[in-house]
CSV table of N, CA, C and O in Angstrom, one decimal:
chain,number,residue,atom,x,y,z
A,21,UNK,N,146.3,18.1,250.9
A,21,UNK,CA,145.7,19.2,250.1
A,21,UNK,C,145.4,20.3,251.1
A,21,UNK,O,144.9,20.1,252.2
A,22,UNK,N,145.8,21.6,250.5
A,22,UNK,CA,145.5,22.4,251.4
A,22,UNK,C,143.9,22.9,251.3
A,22,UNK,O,143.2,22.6,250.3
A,23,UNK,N,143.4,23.7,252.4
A,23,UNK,CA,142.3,24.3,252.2
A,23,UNK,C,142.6,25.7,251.7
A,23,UNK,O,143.7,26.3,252.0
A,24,UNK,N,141.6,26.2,251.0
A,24,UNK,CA,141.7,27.9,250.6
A,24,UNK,C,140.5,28.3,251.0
A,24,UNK,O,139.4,27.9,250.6
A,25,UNK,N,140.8,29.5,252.0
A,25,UNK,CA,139.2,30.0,252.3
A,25,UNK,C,139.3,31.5,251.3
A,25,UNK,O,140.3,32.0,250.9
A,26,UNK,N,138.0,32.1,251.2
A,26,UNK,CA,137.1,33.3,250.7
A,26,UNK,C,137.7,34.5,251.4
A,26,UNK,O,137.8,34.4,252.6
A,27,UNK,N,137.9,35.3,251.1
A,27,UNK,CA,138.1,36.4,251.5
A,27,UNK,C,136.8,37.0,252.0
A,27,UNK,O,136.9,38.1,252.6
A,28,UNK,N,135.9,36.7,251.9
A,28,UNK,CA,134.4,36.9,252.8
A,28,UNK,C,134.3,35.7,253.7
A,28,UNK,O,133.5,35.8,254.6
A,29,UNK,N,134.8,34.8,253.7
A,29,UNK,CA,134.7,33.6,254.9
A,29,UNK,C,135.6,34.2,256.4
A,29,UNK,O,135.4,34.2,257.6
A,30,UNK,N,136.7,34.7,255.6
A,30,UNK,CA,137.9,35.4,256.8
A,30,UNK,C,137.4,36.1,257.0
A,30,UNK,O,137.6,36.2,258.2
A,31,UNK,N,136.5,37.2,256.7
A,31,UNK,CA,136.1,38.5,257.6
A,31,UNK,C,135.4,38.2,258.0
A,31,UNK,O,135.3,39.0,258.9
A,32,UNK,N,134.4,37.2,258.2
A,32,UNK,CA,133.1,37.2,258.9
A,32,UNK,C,133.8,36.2,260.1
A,32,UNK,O,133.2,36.2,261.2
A,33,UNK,N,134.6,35.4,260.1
A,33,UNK,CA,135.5,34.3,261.4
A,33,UNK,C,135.8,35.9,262.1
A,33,UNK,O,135.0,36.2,263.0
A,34,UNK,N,136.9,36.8,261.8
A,34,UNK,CA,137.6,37.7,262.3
A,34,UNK,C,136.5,38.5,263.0
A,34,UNK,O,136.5,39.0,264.1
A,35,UNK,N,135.4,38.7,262.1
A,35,UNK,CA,134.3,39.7,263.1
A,35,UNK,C,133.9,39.0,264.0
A,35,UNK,O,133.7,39.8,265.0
A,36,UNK,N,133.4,37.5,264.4
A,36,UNK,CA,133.1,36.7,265.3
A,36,UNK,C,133.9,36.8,266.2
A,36,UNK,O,133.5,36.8,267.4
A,37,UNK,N,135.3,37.0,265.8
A,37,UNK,CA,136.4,36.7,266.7
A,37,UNK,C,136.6,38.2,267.6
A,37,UNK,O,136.8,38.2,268.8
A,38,UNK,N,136.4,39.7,266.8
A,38,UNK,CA,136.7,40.8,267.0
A,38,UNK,C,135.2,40.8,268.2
A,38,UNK,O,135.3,41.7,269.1
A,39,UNK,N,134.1,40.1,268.2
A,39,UNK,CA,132.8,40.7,268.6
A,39,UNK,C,133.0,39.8,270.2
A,39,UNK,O,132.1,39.8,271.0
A,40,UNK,N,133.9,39.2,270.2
A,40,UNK,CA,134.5,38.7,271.7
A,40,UNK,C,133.1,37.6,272.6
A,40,UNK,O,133.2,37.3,273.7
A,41,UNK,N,132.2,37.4,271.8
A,41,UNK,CA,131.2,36.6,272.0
A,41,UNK,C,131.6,35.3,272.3
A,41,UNK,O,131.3,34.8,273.4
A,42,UNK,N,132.7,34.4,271.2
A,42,UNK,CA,132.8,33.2,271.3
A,42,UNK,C,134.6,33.2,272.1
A,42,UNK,O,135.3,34.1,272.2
A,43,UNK,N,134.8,31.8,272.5
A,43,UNK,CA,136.3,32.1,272.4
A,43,UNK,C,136.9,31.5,271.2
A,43,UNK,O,136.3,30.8,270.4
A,44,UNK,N,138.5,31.8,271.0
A,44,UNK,CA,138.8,31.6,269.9
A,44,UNK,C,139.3,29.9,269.6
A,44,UNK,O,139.8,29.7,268.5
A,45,UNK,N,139.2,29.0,270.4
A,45,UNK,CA,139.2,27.7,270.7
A,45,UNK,C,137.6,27.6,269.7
A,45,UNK,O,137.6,27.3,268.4
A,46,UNK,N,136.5,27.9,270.6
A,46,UNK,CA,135.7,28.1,269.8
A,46,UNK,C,134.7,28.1,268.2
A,46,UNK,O,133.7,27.5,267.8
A,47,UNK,N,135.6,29.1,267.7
A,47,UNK,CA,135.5,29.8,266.3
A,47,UNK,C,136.0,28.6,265.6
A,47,UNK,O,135.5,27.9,264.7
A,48,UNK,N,137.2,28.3,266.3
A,48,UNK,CA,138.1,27.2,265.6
A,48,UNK,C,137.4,25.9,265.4
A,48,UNK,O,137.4,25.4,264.3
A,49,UNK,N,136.8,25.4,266.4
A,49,UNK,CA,136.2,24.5,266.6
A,49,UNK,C,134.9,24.3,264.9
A,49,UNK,O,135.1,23.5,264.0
A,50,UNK,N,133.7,25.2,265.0
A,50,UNK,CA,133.2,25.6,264.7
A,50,UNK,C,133.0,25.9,263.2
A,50,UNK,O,131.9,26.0,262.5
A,51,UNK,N,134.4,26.0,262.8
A,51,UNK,CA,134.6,26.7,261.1
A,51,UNK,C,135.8,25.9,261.1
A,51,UNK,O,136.6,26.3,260.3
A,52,UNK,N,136.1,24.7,262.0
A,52,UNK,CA,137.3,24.1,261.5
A,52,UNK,C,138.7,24.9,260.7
A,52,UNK,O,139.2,24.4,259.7
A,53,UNK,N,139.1,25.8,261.2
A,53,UNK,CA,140.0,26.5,261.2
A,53,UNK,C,141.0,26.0,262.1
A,53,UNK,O,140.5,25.1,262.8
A,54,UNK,N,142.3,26.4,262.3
A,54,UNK,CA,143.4,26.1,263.4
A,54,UNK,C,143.6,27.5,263.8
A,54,UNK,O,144.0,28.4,263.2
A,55,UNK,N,143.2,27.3,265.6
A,55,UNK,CA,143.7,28.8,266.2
A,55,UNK,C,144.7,29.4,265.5
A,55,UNK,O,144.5,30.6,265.2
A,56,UNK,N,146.0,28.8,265.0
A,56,UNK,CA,147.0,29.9,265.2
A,56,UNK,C,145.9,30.9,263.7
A,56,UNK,O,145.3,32.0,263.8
A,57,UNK,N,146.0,30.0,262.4
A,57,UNK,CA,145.6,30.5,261.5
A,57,UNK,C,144.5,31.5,262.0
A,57,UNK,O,144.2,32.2,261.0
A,58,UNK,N,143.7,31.7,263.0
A,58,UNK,CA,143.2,32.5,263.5
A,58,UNK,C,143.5,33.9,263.9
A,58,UNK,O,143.1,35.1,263.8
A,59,UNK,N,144.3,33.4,264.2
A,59,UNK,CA,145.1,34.8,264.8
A,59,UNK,C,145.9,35.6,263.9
A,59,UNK,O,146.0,36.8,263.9
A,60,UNK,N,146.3,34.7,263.3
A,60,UNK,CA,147.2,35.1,261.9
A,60,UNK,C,146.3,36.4,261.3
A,60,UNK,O,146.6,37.6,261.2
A,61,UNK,N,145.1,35.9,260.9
A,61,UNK,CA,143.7,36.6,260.2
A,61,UNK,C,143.6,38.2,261.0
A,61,UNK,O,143.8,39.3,260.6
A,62,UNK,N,143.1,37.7,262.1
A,62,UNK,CA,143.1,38.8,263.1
A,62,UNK,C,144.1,39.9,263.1
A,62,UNK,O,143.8,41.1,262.9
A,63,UNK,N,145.5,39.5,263.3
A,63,UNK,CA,146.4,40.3,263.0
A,63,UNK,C,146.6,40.5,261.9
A,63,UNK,O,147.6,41.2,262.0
A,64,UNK,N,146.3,40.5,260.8
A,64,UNK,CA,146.4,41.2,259.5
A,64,UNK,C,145.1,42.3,259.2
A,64,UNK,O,145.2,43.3,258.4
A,65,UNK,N,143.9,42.0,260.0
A,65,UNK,CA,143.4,42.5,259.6
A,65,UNK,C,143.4,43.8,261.0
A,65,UNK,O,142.4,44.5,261.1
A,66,UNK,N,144.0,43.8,261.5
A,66,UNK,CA,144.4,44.7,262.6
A,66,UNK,C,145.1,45.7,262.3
A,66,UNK,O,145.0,46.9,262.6
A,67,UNK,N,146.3,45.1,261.5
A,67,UNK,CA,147.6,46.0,261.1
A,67,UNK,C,146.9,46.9,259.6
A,67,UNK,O,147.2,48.1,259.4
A,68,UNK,N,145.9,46.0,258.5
A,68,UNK,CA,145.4,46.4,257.6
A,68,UNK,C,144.4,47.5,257.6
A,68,UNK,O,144.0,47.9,256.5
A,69,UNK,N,143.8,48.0,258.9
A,69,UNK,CA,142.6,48.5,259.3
A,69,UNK,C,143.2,50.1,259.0
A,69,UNK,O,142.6,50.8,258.1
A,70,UNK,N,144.3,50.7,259.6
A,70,UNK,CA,144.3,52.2,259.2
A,70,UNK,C,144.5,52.1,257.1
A,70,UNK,O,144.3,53.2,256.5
A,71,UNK,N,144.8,51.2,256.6
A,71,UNK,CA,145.2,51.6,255.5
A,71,UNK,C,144.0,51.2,254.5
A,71,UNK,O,144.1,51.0,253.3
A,72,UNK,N,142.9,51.0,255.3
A,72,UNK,CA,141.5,51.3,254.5
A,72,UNK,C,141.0,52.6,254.5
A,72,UNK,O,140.5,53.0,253.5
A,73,UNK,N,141.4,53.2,255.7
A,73,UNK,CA,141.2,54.8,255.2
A,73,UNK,C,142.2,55.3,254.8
A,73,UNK,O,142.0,56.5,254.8
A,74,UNK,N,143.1,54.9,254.3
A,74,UNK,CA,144.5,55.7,253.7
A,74,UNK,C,144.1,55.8,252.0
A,74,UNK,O,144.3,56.8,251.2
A,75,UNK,N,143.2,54.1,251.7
A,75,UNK,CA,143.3,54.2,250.4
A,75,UNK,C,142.1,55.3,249.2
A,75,UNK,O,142.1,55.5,248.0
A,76,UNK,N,141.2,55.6,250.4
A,76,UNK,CA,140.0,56.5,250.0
A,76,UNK,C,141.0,57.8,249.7
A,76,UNK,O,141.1,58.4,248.6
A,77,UNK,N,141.6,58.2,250.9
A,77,UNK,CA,142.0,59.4,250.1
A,77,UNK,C,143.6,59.3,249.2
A,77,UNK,O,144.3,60.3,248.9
A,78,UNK,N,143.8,58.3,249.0
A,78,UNK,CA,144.8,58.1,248.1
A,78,UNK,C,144.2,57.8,246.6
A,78,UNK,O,144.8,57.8,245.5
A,79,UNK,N,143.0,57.5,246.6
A,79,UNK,CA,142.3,57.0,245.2
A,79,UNK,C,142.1,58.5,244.8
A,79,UNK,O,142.5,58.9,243.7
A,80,UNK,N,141.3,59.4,245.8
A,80,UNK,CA,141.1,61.0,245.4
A,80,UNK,C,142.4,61.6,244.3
A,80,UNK,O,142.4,62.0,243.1
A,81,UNK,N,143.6,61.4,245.5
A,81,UNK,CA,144.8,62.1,244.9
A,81,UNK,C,145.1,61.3,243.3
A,81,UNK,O,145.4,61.9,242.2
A,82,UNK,N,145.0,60.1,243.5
A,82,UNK,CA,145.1,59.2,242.1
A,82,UNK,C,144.2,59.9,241.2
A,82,UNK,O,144.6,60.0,240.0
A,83,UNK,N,143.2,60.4,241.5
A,83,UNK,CA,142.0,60.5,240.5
A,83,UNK,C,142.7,62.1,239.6
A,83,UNK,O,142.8,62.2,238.4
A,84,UNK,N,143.1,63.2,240.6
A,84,UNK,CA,143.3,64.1,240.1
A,84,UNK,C,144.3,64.3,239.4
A,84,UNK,O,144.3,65.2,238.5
A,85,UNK,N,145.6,63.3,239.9
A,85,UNK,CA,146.1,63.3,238.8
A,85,UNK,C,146.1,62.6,237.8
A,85,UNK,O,146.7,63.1,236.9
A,86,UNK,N,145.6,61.4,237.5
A,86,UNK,CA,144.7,61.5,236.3
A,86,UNK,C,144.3,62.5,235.1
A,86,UNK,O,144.4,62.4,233.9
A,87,UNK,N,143.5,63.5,236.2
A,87,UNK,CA,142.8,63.9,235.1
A,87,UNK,C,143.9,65.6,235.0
A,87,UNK,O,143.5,66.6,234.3
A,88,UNK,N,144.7,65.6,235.4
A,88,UNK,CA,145.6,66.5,235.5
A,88,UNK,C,146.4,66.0,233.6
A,88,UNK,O,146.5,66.6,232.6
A,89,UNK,N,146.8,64.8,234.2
A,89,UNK,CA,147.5,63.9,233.4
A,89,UNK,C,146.5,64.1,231.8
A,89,UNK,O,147.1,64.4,230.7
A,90,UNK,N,145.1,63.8,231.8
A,90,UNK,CA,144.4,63.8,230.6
A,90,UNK,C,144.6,65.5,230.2
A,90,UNK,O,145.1,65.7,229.1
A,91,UNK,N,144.4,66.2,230.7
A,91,UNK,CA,144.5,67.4,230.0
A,91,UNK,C,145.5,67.8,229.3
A,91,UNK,O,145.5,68.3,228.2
A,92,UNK,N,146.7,67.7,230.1
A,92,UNK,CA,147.9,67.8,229.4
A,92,UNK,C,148.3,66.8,228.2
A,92,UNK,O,149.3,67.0,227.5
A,93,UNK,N,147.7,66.0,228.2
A,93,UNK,CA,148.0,65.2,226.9
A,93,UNK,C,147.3,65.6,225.7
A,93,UNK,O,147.7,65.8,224.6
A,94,UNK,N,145.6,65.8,226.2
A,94,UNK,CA,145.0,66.8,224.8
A,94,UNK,C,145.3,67.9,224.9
A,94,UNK,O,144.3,68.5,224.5
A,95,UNK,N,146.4,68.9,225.3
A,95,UNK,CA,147.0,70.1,225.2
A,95,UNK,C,148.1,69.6,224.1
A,95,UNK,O,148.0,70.0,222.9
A,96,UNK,N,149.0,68.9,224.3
A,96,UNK,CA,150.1,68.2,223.4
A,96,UNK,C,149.2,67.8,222.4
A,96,UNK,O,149.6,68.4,221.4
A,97,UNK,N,148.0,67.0,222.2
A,97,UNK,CA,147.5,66.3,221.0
A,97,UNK,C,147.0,67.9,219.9
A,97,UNK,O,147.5,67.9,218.8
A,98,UNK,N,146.3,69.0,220.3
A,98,UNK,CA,146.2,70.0,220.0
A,98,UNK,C,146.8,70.9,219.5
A,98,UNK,O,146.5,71.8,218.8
A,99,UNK,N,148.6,70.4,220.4
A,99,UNK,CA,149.6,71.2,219.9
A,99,UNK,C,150.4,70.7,218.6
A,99,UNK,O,150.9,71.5,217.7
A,100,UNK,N,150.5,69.2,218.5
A,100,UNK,CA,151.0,68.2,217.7
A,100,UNK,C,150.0,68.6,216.4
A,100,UNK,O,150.4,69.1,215.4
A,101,UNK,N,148.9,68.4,216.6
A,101,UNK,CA,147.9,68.4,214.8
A,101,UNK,C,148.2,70.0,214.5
A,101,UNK,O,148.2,70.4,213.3
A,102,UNK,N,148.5,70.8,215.3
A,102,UNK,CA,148.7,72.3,214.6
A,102,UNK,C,150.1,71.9,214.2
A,102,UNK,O,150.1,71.7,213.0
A,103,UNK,N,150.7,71.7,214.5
A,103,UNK,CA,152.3,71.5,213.8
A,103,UNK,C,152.1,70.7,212.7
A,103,UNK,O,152.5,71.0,211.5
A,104,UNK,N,151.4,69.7,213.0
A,104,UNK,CA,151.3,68.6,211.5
A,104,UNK,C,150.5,69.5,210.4
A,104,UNK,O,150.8,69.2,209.2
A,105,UNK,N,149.8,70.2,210.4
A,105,UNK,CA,149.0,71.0,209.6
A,105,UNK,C,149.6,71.9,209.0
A,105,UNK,O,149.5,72.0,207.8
A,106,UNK,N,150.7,72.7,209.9
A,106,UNK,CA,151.4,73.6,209.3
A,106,UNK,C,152.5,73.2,208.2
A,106,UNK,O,152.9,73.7,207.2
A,107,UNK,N,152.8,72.1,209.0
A,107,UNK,CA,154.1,70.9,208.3
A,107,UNK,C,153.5,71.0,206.6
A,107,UNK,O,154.0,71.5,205.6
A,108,UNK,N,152.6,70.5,206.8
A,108,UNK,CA,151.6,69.9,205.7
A,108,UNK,C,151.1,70.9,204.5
A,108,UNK,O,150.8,70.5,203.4
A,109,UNK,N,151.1,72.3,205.1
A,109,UNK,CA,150.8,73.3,204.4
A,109,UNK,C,151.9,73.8,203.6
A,109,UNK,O,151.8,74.0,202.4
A,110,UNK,N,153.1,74.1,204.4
A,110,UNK,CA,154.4,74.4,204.1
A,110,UNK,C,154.7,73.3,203.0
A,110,UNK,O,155.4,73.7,202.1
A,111,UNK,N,154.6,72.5,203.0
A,111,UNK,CA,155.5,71.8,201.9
A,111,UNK,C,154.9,71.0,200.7
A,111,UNK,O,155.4,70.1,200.0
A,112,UNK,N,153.4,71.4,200.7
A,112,UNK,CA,152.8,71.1,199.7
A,112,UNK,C,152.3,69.7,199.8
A,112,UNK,O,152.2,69.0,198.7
A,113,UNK,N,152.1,69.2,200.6
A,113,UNK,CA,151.5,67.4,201.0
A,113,UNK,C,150.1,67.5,200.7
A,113,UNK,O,149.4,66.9,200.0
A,114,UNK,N,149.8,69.0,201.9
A,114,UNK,CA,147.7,69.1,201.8
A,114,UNK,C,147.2,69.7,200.9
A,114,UNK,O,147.4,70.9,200.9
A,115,UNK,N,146.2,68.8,199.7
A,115,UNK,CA,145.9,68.7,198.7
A,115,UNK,C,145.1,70.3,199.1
A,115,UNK,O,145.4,71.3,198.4
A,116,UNK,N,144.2,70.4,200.0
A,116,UNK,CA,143.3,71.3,200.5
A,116,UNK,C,144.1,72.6,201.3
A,116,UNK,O,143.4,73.3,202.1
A,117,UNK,N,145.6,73.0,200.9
A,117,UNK,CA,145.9,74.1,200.8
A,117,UNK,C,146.0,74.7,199.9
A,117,UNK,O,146.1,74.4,198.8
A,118,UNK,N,145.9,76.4,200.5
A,118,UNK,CA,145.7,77.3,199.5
A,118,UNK,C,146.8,77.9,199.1
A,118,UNK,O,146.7,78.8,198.2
């Protein structure tokens, strides 16, 4: 059976490991981990490190267009019920035309 660790258990091994206090024989020892799987962690979380700041300002750009995206759709919904109204008037459907 395999083990599954926490995605908060791996960061706090990798900060032990990153804070160069213990060695990594160590850590292993310690949290019963296997070095390599150690290092594995480390290196992911090394290569993953610039694209924590990538995703802050990629959430911004996400956000605006969003709301770029919402306006333009209640511009269309605004444009759409004036058409249906007119539709509606023209051809005698709306009881409440004059």
């Amino acid at each position: 059976m395999r083990k599954h660790y926490t995605a908060a258990f791996k960061a706090k091994v990798v900060q032990e490991m990153l804070s160069g206090e213990k060695s990594v024989s160590q850590i292993s020892s310690e949290h019963e981990v296997h070095p390599n799987q150690l290092r594995l962690w480390k290196q992911t979380v090394l290569e993953g490190m610039a694209g924590l700041f990538e995703r802050a300002d990629r959430h911004l750009v996400t956000a605006a267009e969003h709301e770029q995206q919402v306006t333009d759709l209640f511009a269309e919904i605004g444009r759409l019920s004036t058409q249906v109204a007119w539709l509606k008037k023209k051809s005698g459907l709306d009881p409440n035309a004059r």
